[in-house]
Amino acid sequence: MTQVLNEPIYVAQLHELSVGIGKKVTIDCLELALFRQENDDVLAVENRCPHKGGVLSDGIVSGEYVFCPMHDWKIDLRKGEAVAPDVGCVKTYNVSIVDEAVYIVVKE
Amino acid sequence: MLKQKIILIGNGMAGIRTLEEIIKKDPHKFEITVFGEEPHPNYNRILLSSVLQGDASIESIVLNSYEWYAEHQIELFTGDPVVKVDTSVQTVTSQNGISRSYDHLIFATGSNPFMLPLPGADKEGVIAFRNIQDCETMIDTAKHYKKAAVIGGGLLGLEAARGLLNLNMEVEVIHIADYLMERQLDDQAGKMLKEELEKQGMTFRLNAHTERLTGKKRVDGVRFKDGSQLDADLVVMAVGIKPNVSLAKDSGLEVNRAIVVNDYMQTSVENVYAVGECAEHAGVVYGLVAPLYEQGKALAEHVCADQPLSKPGYQGSIVYTQLKVSGVDVFSAGRFQDGEHTKSIRVHDEFEGIFKKVVVENNKVIGAVLFGDTSDSPRLLTMMRNEQDISKMSKVAILPSENESDERESVVVAMADSETICGCNGVTKGDIVKAINDQGLTTVDQVKACTNASRSCGGCKPLVAELLTHATGEEASNQKEPICGCTDLSHEEVTAEIKDKGLNYVREVMNVLGWSTENGCSKCRPALNYYLGLNQPIEYKDDSTSKFVNERLHANIQNDGTFSVVPRMYGGVTNPDQLRKIADVADKYNVPLLKVTGGQRIDLLGIAKEDLPKVWTDLGMRSGYAYGKSIRTVKTCVGESFCRFGTQDSIGLGVRIEKKYEGLSTPHKVKMAVSACPRNCAESGIKDVGIVGVEGAWEIYVGGNGGVDLRGGDLFAKVATDQEVIDFISSFLQFYREDARYLERTSHWVERVGLDHIKKVLADDETRTQLIERVELALTGQQDPWNEVLESKDKQATLYEKKEVEVIN
Ligand SMILES: Cc1cc2nc3c(=O)[nH]c(=O)nc-3n(C[C@H](O)[C@H](O)[C@H](O)COP(=O)(O)OP(=O)(O)OC[C@H]3O[C@@H](n4cnc5c(N)ncnc54)[C@H](O)[C@@H]3O)c2cc1C
Ligand code: SF4
Ligand code: FES
């Protein structure tokens, strides 16, 4: 699928995402992780853990948090911050959903 | 000022306790030298029985390590007995020629086991039970021989016999009297004890008079006066001790049965003292730790005092004993035989196997025997010590455990602060409660470290645990650990609730049991998922969102986010077809690394997540479960078909085991191995379940671990047939699945609940049959996870697919 930069980018249909399991999305060389919430919001973060680059989309999801599969850091998906005692943060992305179509805004 | 010099002869329990008491009073007053004949630091001789019974290791019974001696600047010579004492110039000389002078000399040379002077008693394989070396000899002998005879049916003999049984020897106890422990029990209790021990597998020959030990170089049997005979490859004599006084005699000390001492433990020679089993006080020689510790205290007070003491010194002790054999509670104290002027209170319940007898003279308790329920022992001891007048007391006040009503309070509550809880170390209830409150102690081990209570025979441990419960309001012996921060409930409580309330979903458990977080966390969710599956093996639908990535995707995540795939190769056996297939797949997907694992399988490393389903399709082999909390591999050695040492078909059995338990989920990973001889090429000794073939039998080891906490497996059983091995594994694994906490390896579980406990549970035929049935049920539901994924487009899409988006500028 081809998109134009600086516009909201269409990434998936909502039904392709499932609650409790992250989805890996690559936009060119950018790798994101999408997490569908129970209220059908979708949270998007950079798919690499601030600790040692664990793949967050493979972690155990607990609502708005994900536990990194590598060393179990807990990452707040809304703020992009690791939960204390750990420190570090990942980039978060704005998501908009129009008629079940999920768009991401990537700012340069 | 020059420090005074103390020399201690004998690095045993009484001597070192004396030094501890001295150091406690004044750490800098003396320059101390210790000579010990044994090549070890001071250890807890009492616990040799536990070492032999497999409940403790030799390292763990050391009381004071070499560091302790160094820390207190005590000069220590081990393996070097004192051979000469010159009391006129106050010097001692050791076997190695080391010479030291003293201001105070303490004899604590203990005693020697008494060896019956029977013909043949000098043969190889005839030993006593006294020190670490004897213990090691028994453990070694059990590896090569089957039949043991223990001469002596007293405390020591029975503890040795129990240990030998645990070492898988057949044991016959030979006893001269007509009932066991006749010095501590009356005939009624002695008979009950015999019945109980017979149930445990011991055999007895009472009223037996041994005539000679037979055999050439090594003993091979025992012959009796009545002409009968018994085969034995090992004979342990446990008929008594005699004080070790030869050095004292040679040094000119007054010796009767033992070294004669006064209330200050002074011998007949100035500046020379004696404590422990080598000392005789007021005509009595004690062979138990508690009195020896009291003597040590009296001696310490005496040598530390600047002025001659006005205190009365040592006044003799009330002795009491407890048998340290698991599953048998026996207590005996004071004068328990009926006499002309005595009366007794008796309770005898043949159904419950309980016998209690309290002997009273002049309205005072002078002795007691308890069998089957020993909870009243501290109370009785206190009454004896205080010489309490019991004429106005009811039976229930004397034996509180006889109170049938529900309000029965724990014995510790009724105890006065001055009552002794730990007799060995003289620690009172007040001492313990104070330590708990002042220092916020929460575990028995902490109490042990702070107060010394239960540091010796451990008999008072249950009381200490009860005190903790009372002082802290929490179940202390069973320290509760919540599963994770989302709940206060422990693993055990949650599994019980799941069963009771019939819960079916992870979410439901968290809601019903009041989780503090809405969605749980990475610790509780996988645990709940496991427990739910355990409870309903067929109906429960696995919750993949509550699984760690490896188990969700059936592959191992690597540090760069790629995965590794390990196809199943039963028993580590493969063939050219499989190898070709693996090679082709490796070529096709550019697998960067192929590696043979520690579990004898081939690992394909560096596969992208999206490629996993395709890789499996092409491999067409079953999943190796190298990623799961489940049965992993059964490693095998070459065995009888090729190896020149092999006694059994290790490969055949290994393959059978692996096929049978394939895919079974467990609290943590489970690795197994089968070796065909004790050379153990498959490393069976460090597996969760390890099987070792010996001539005509299989030995089964459990709880081994080659991982972070290296642990050798414990020998559990020896069986003859493959089917028995399978039955054992079924019952053991199912018990582990049901009893262990999620993420607890068998090694930790075995240590936490104790091998004896597991043995006891599995020894019951009915329980075992049910466990086997339940594991069979769980196994019927097993499917190959890779197949399941390949059959479900849905699963492939949600779990493995990634979305790619291209962007143009
Ligand atoms: C298997 C077993 C189980 C027991 N269970 C219990 C129990 O449950 N409860 C209980 O109260 N008691 C029990 N006892 C008894 C208890 O262990 C002893 O009463 C206690 O250890 C005696 O202490 P001691 O210091 O007098 O002698 P020991 O601890 O025997 O110490 C004497 C030491 O002196 C050394 N020695 C001897 N001669 C010399 C020399 N010339 N130079 C240097 N060193 C020398 C010896 O090698 C020995 O190490 C048990 C004993 C055994 C063997
Ligand atoms: S364990 Fe024994 S039988 Fe098996 S390969 Fe090694 S030496 Fe041979
Ligand atoms: S890489 Fe995420 S916790 Fe270590």
Short mmCIF file of N, CA, C and O in Angstrom, two decimals, chain B residues 42-135:
data_model
loop_
_atom_site.label_atom_id
_atom_site.label_comp_id
_atom_site.label_asym_id
_atom_site.label_seq_id
_atom_site.Cartn_x
_atom_site.Cartn_y
_atom_site.Cartn_z
N ASN B 42 33.37 -27.16 63.56
CA ASN B 42 32.33 -27.62 64.48
C ASN B 42 31.00 -27.83 63.76
O ASN B 42 30.53 -26.94 63.07
N TYR B 43 30.43 -29.01 63.90
CA TYR B 43 29.15 -29.26 63.23
C TYR B 43 28.13 -29.82 64.20
O TYR B 43 28.46 -30.20 65.33
N ASN B 44 26.89 -29.85 63.74
CA ASN B 44 25.79 -30.29 64.58
C ASN B 44 25.63 -31.80 64.49
O ASN B 44 25.00 -32.32 63.59
N ARG B 45 26.19 -32.46 65.47
CA ARG B 45 26.20 -33.92 65.44
C ARG B 45 24.79 -34.49 65.40
O ARG B 45 24.51 -35.49 64.74
N ILE B 46 23.89 -33.82 66.08
CA ILE B 46 22.50 -34.29 66.14
C ILE B 46 21.92 -34.47 64.74
O ILE B 46 21.14 -35.37 64.49
N LEU B 47 22.30 -33.56 63.86
CA LEU B 47 21.68 -33.57 62.54
C LEU B 47 22.32 -34.58 61.58
O LEU B 47 21.93 -34.67 60.43
N LEU B 48 23.29 -35.35 62.07
CA LEU B 48 23.82 -36.42 61.22
C LEU B 48 22.68 -37.34 60.81
O LEU B 48 22.64 -37.86 59.71
N SER B 49 21.72 -37.51 61.73
CA SER B 49 20.57 -38.35 61.40
C SER B 49 19.83 -37.76 60.19
O SER B 49 19.40 -38.50 59.32
N SER B 50 19.70 -36.46 60.18
CA SER B 50 19.00 -35.84 59.04
C SER B 50 19.81 -35.96 57.76
O SER B 50 19.25 -36.13 56.68
N VAL B 51 21.14 -35.87 57.89
CA VAL B 51 21.98 -36.04 56.69
C VAL B 51 21.76 -37.44 56.14
O VAL B 51 21.52 -37.64 54.95
N LEU B 52 21.78 -38.40 57.03
CA LEU B 52 21.63 -39.78 56.60
C LEU B 52 20.24 -40.02 56.01
O LEU B 52 20.07 -40.76 55.05
N GLN B 53 19.25 -39.35 56.58
CA GLN B 53 17.89 -39.53 56.08
C GLN B 53 17.62 -38.69 54.84
O GLN B 53 16.53 -38.69 54.30
N GLY B 54 18.63 -37.94 54.42
CA GLY B 54 18.50 -37.20 53.16
C GLY B 54 17.83 -35.85 53.31
O GLY B 54 17.45 -35.22 52.32
N ASP B 55 17.64 -35.37 54.55
CA ASP B 55 16.96 -34.08 54.73
C ASP B 55 17.91 -32.92 54.89
O ASP B 55 17.49 -31.77 54.96
N ALA B 56 19.20 -33.18 55.00
CA ALA B 56 20.15 -32.09 55.15
C ALA B 56 21.45 -32.51 54.48
O ALA B 56 21.71 -33.70 54.31
N SER B 57 22.24 -31.54 54.06
CA SER B 57 23.52 -31.87 53.48
C SER B 57 24.59 -31.69 54.54
O SER B 57 24.36 -31.02 55.55
N ILE B 58 25.74 -32.27 54.31
CA ILE B 58 26.81 -32.14 55.30
C ILE B 58 27.20 -30.68 55.48
O ILE B 58 27.40 -30.21 56.59
N GLU B 59 27.24 -29.94 54.37
CA GLU B 59 27.61 -28.52 54.49
C GLU B 59 26.63 -27.78 55.38
O GLU B 59 26.99 -26.88 56.12
N SER B 60 25.34 -28.16 55.28
CA SER B 60 24.34 -27.37 55.98
C SER B 60 24.32 -27.63 57.48
O SER B 60 23.66 -26.91 58.21
N ILE B 61 25.03 -28.65 57.96
CA ILE B 61 24.98 -28.87 59.40
C ILE B 61 26.19 -28.28 60.12
O ILE B 61 26.35 -28.46 61.32
N VAL B 62 27.02 -27.57 59.39
CA VAL B 62 28.14 -26.90 60.05
C VAL B 62 27.58 -25.80 60.94
O VAL B 62 26.74 -25.01 60.51
N LEU B 63 27.99 -25.78 62.20
CA LEU B 63 27.47 -24.77 63.12
C LEU B 63 28.30 -23.50 63.07
O LEU B 63 27.79 -22.40 63.08
N ASN B 64 29.60 -23.67 63.05
CA ASN B 64 30.48 -22.51 62.98
C ASN B 64 31.51 -22.77 61.89
O ASN B 64 32.29 -23.70 61.99
N SER B 65 31.49 -21.95 60.89
CA SER B 65 32.39 -22.16 59.76
C SER B 65 33.79 -21.68 60.12
O SER B 65 34.00 -21.04 61.14
N TYR B 66 34.73 -22.00 59.24
CA TYR B 66 36.11 -21.55 59.49
C TYR B 66 36.17 -20.03 59.68
O TYR B 66 36.97 -19.51 60.45
N GLU B 67 35.29 -19.30 58.99
CA GLU B 67 35.28 -17.83 59.12
C GLU B 67 34.99 -17.41 60.57
O GLU B 67 35.51 -16.42 61.06
N TRP B 68 34.09 -18.18 61.20
CA TRP B 68 33.74 -17.84 62.58
C TRP B 68 34.98 -17.90 63.47
O TRP B 68 35.22 -17.01 64.28
N TYR B 69 35.78 -18.95 63.29
CA TYR B 69 36.99 -19.07 64.10
C TYR B 69 37.91 -17.89 63.81
O TYR B 69 38.47 -17.27 64.72
N ALA B 70 38.03 -17.56 62.52
CA ALA B 70 38.93 -16.47 62.14
C ALA B 70 38.44 -15.16 62.73
O ALA B 70 39.21 -14.38 63.31
N GLU B 71 37.15 -14.95 62.62
CA GLU B 71 36.56 -13.69 63.08
C GLU B 71 36.83 -13.47 64.57
O GLU B 71 37.04 -12.35 65.00
N HIS B 72 36.81 -14.55 65.33
CA HIS B 72 37.05 -14.39 66.75
C HIS B 72 38.50 -14.71 67.13
O HIS B 72 38.80 -14.96 68.28
N GLN B 73 39.34 -14.72 66.14
CA GLN B 73 40.76 -14.95 66.35
C GLN B 73 41.04 -16.20 67.17
O GLN B 73 41.87 -16.20 68.07
N ILE B 74 40.28 -17.24 66.87
CA ILE B 74 40.51 -18.51 67.54
C ILE B 74 41.47 -19.33 66.68
O ILE B 74 41.24 -19.50 65.48
N GLU B 75 42.53 -19.80 67.30
CA GLU B 75 43.47 -20.63 66.57
C GLU B 75 42.90 -22.04 66.52
O GLU B 75 42.54 -22.61 67.56
N LEU B 76 42.77 -22.60 65.32
CA LEU B 76 42.12 -23.89 65.19
C LEU B 76 43.02 -24.92 64.52
O LEU B 76 43.60 -24.65 63.47
N PHE B 77 43.15 -26.08 65.14
CA PHE B 77 43.83 -27.19 64.49
C PHE B 77 42.84 -28.32 64.31
O PHE B 77 42.35 -28.89 65.29
N THR B 78 42.49 -28.63 63.06
CA THR B 78 41.58 -29.75 62.85
C THR B 78 42.38 -30.96 62.39
O THR B 78 43.49 -30.82 61.87
N GLY B 79 41.80 -32.12 62.58
CA GLY B 79 42.47 -33.36 62.20
C GLY B 79 43.76 -33.58 62.97
O GLY B 79 44.66 -34.26 62.51
N ASP B 80 43.84 -32.98 64.13
CA ASP B 80 45.08 -33.08 64.91
C ASP B 80 44.76 -33.22 66.40
O ASP B 80 44.62 -32.24 67.11
N PRO B 81 44.61 -34.45 66.89
CA PRO B 81 44.25 -34.65 68.30
C PRO B 81 45.37 -34.29 69.26
O PRO B 81 46.55 -34.39 68.91
N VAL B 82 44.99 -33.87 70.45
CA VAL B 82 45.97 -33.65 71.50
C VAL B 82 46.38 -35.02 72.04
O VAL B 82 45.53 -35.88 72.28
N VAL B 83 47.67 -35.25 72.16
CA VAL B 83 48.11 -36.56 72.64
C VAL B 83 48.77 -36.49 74.02
O VAL B 83 48.97 -37.51 74.66
N LYS B 84 49.11 -35.27 74.44
CA LYS B 84 49.79 -35.19 75.74
C LYS B 84 49.43 -33.88 76.44
O LYS B 84 49.37 -32.82 75.82
N VAL B 85 49.18 -34.00 77.73
CA VAL B 85 48.91 -32.81 78.54
C VAL B 85 49.85 -32.86 79.72
O VAL B 85 49.96 -33.89 80.38
N ASP B 86 50.54 -31.77 79.96
CA ASP B 86 51.39 -31.71 81.15
C ASP B 86 50.80 -30.66 82.08
O ASP B 86 50.94 -29.46 81.86
N THR B 87 50.12 -31.12 83.12
CA THR B 87 49.43 -30.17 83.98
C THR B 87 50.37 -29.44 84.93
O THR B 87 50.00 -28.44 85.52
N SER B 88 51.59 -29.93 85.08
CA SER B 88 52.49 -29.24 86.01
C SER B 88 53.02 -27.95 85.40
O SER B 88 53.09 -26.93 86.05
N VAL B 89 53.34 -27.98 84.09
CA VAL B 89 53.80 -26.74 83.46
C VAL B 89 52.71 -26.12 82.58
O VAL B 89 52.93 -25.13 81.90
N GLN B 90 51.52 -26.73 82.61
CA GLN B 90 50.36 -26.24 81.86
C GLN B 90 50.59 -26.14 80.36
O GLN B 90 50.46 -25.06 79.77
N THR B 91 50.94 -27.26 79.74
CA THR B 91 51.07 -27.28 78.28
C THR B 91 50.35 -28.50 77.71
O THR B 91 50.12 -29.48 78.39
N VAL B 92 49.99 -28.39 76.41
CA VAL B 92 49.47 -29.55 75.70
C VAL B 92 50.27 -29.74 74.42
O VAL B 92 50.83 -28.78 73.88
N THR B 93 50.30 -30.98 73.91
CA THR B 93 51.00 -31.26 72.67
C THR B 93 50.11 -32.11 71.78
O THR B 93 49.45 -33.03 72.26
N SER B 94 50.10 -31.77 70.49
CA SER B 94 49.23 -32.50 69.58
C SER B 94 50.01 -33.59 68.86
O SER B 94 51.23 -33.64 68.93
N GLN B 95 49.26 -34.41 68.13
CA GLN B 95 49.89 -35.48 67.36
C GLN B 95 50.91 -34.94 66.37
O GLN B 95 51.97 -35.50 66.17
N ASN B 96 50.58 -33.81 65.73
CA ASN B 96 51.51 -33.21 64.78
C ASN B 96 52.64 -32.44 65.45
O ASN B 96 53.41 -31.76 64.78
N GLY B 97 52.69 -32.52 66.77
CA GLY B 97 53.81 -31.91 67.48
C GLY B 97 53.62 -30.45 67.82
O GLY B 97 54.56 -29.76 68.20
N ILE B 98 52.39 -29.95 67.68
CA ILE B 98 52.16 -28.56 68.05
C ILE B 98 51.98 -28.47 69.56
O ILE B 98 51.25 -29.26 70.16
N SER B 99 52.64 -27.51 70.13
CA SER B 99 52.63 -27.39 71.58
C SER B 99 52.16 -26.00 71.96
O SER B 99 52.53 -25.02 71.33
N ARG B 100 51.31 -25.91 72.97
CA ARG B 100 50.78 -24.62 73.43
C ARG B 100 50.68 -24.66 74.95
O ARG B 100 50.43 -25.72 75.53
N SER B 101 50.82 -23.50 75.57
CA SER B 101 50.62 -23.46 77.00
C SER B 101 49.28 -22.82 77.32
O SER B 101 48.73 -22.10 76.49
N TYR B 102 48.74 -23.10 78.49
CA TYR B 102 47.40 -22.61 78.82
C TYR B 102 47.33 -22.01 80.21
O TYR B 102 48.15 -22.32 81.07
N ASP B 103 46.32 -21.14 80.37
CA ASP B 103 45.93 -20.74 81.72
C ASP B 103 44.71 -21.54 82.16
O ASP B 103 44.53 -21.84 83.33
N HIS B 104 43.84 -21.82 81.15
CA HIS B 104 42.67 -22.66 81.42
C HIS B 104 42.63 -23.75 80.36
O HIS B 104 42.74 -23.44 79.18
N LEU B 105 42.42 -24.96 80.78
CA LEU B 105 42.34 -26.06 79.82
C LEU B 105 40.98 -26.73 79.92
O LEU B 105 40.53 -27.07 81.03
N ILE B 106 40.30 -26.85 78.77
CA ILE B 106 38.97 -27.47 78.79
C ILE B 106 39.00 -28.80 78.04
O ILE B 106 39.37 -28.84 76.87
N PHE B 107 38.60 -29.84 78.72
CA PHE B 107 38.41 -31.13 78.05
C PHE B 107 36.97 -31.20 77.56
O PHE B 107 36.03 -31.06 78.34
N ALA B 108 36.80 -31.41 76.27
CA ALA B 108 35.45 -31.64 75.72
C ALA B 108 35.60 -32.70 74.66
O ALA B 108 35.29 -32.49 73.49
N THR B 109 36.11 -33.82 75.07
CA THR B 109 36.48 -34.86 74.11
C THR B 109 35.33 -35.81 73.77
O THR B 109 35.52 -36.78 73.04
N GLY B 110 34.14 -35.53 74.34
CA GLY B 110 32.98 -36.32 73.94
C GLY B 110 33.09 -37.77 74.32
O GLY B 110 33.67 -38.11 75.35
N SER B 111 32.53 -38.63 73.48
CA SER B 111 32.63 -40.04 73.80
C SER B 111 32.91 -40.84 72.55
O SER B 111 32.84 -40.33 71.44
N ASN B 112 33.23 -42.09 72.76
CA ASN B 112 33.42 -43.00 71.64
C ASN B 112 32.23 -43.93 71.59
O ASN B 112 31.66 -44.28 72.63
N PRO B 113 31.83 -44.34 70.41
CA PRO B 113 30.76 -45.31 70.35
C PRO B 113 31.23 -46.61 70.99
O PRO B 113 32.40 -46.95 70.90
N PHE B 114 30.29 -47.28 71.62
CA PHE B 114 30.64 -48.53 72.25
C PHE B 114 30.47 -49.65 71.22
O PHE B 114 29.41 -49.83 70.65
N MET B 115 31.56 -50.36 70.92
CA MET B 115 31.49 -51.44 69.95
C MET B 115 31.42 -52.76 70.72
O MET B 115 32.31 -53.06 71.52
N LEU B 116 30.38 -53.53 70.49
CA LEU B 116 30.27 -54.83 71.16
C LEU B 116 31.49 -55.68 70.80
O LEU B 116 31.85 -55.76 69.63
N PRO B 117 32.11 -56.29 71.80
CA PRO B 117 33.33 -57.06 71.51
C PRO B 117 33.01 -58.43 70.92
O PRO B 117 33.41 -59.46 71.45
N LEU B 118 32.27 -58.44 69.82
CA LEU B 118 31.89 -59.71 69.20
C LEU B 118 33.00 -60.21 68.30
O LEU B 118 33.71 -59.41 67.70
N PRO B 119 33.14 -61.52 68.16
CA PRO B 119 34.07 -62.01 67.15
C PRO B 119 33.62 -61.49 65.78
O PRO B 119 32.43 -61.56 65.47
N GLY B 120 34.53 -60.95 65.03
CA GLY B 120 34.19 -60.46 63.69
C GLY B 120 33.87 -58.98 63.67
O GLY B 120 33.62 -58.41 62.61
N ALA B 121 33.88 -58.32 64.84
CA ALA B 121 33.50 -56.91 64.89
C ALA B 121 34.54 -56.02 64.20
O ALA B 121 34.30 -54.85 63.94
N ASP B 122 35.72 -56.61 63.90
CA ASP B 122 36.76 -55.79 63.27
C ASP B 122 36.71 -55.90 61.75
O ASP B 122 37.55 -55.36 61.05
N LYS B 123 35.70 -56.59 61.22
CA LYS B 123 35.65 -56.76 59.76
C LYS B 123 35.26 -55.45 59.06
O LYS B 123 34.65 -54.57 59.65
N GLU B 124 35.60 -55.42 57.80
CA GLU B 124 35.18 -54.30 56.96
C GLU B 124 33.66 -54.29 56.90
O GLU B 124 33.04 -55.35 56.84
N GLY B 125 33.06 -53.11 56.91
CA GLY B 125 31.61 -53.04 56.83
C GLY B 125 30.93 -53.07 58.19
O GLY B 125 29.71 -53.14 58.26
N VAL B 126 31.72 -53.03 59.26
CA VAL B 126 31.13 -52.93 60.60
C VAL B 126 31.48 -51.55 61.13
O VAL B 126 32.67 -51.22 61.28
N ILE B 127 30.47 -50.72 61.37
CA ILE B 127 30.78 -49.34 61.78
C ILE B 127 29.85 -48.89 62.90
O ILE B 127 28.91 -49.58 63.27
N ALA B 128 30.14 -47.69 63.40
CA ALA B 128 29.29 -47.07 64.41
C ALA B 128 28.54 -45.93 63.73
O ALA B 128 28.66 -45.74 62.53
N PHE B 129 27.78 -45.18 64.50
CA PHE B 129 27.11 -44.00 63.96
C PHE B 129 27.42 -42.87 64.92
O PHE B 129 26.76 -42.69 65.93
N ARG B 130 28.47 -42.15 64.60
CA ARG B 130 28.90 -41.12 65.54
C ARG B 130 29.32 -39.83 64.83
O ARG B 130 29.07 -38.75 65.28
N ASN B 131 30.02 -39.98 63.68
CA ASN B 131 30.54 -38.75 63.08
C ASN B 131 30.31 -38.71 61.58
O ASN B 131 29.71 -39.62 61.00
N ILE B 132 30.78 -37.64 60.96
CA ILE B 132 30.56 -37.43 59.53
C ILE B 132 31.08 -38.61 58.74
O ILE B 132 30.46 -39.06 57.78
N GLN B 133 32.23 -39.12 59.17
CA GLN B 133 32.81 -40.22 58.41
C GLN B 133 31.90 -41.45 58.40
O GLN B 133 31.71 -42.08 57.36
N ASP B 134 31.29 -41.76 59.55
CA ASP B 134 30.37 -42.91 59.60
C ASP B 134 29.21 -42.68 58.64
O ASP B 134 28.75 -43.59 57.94
N CYS B 135 28.74 -41.45 58.64
CA CYS B 135 27.61 -41.09 57.81
C CYS B 135 27.98 -41.29 56.33
O CYS B 135 27.23 -41.88 55.55
#
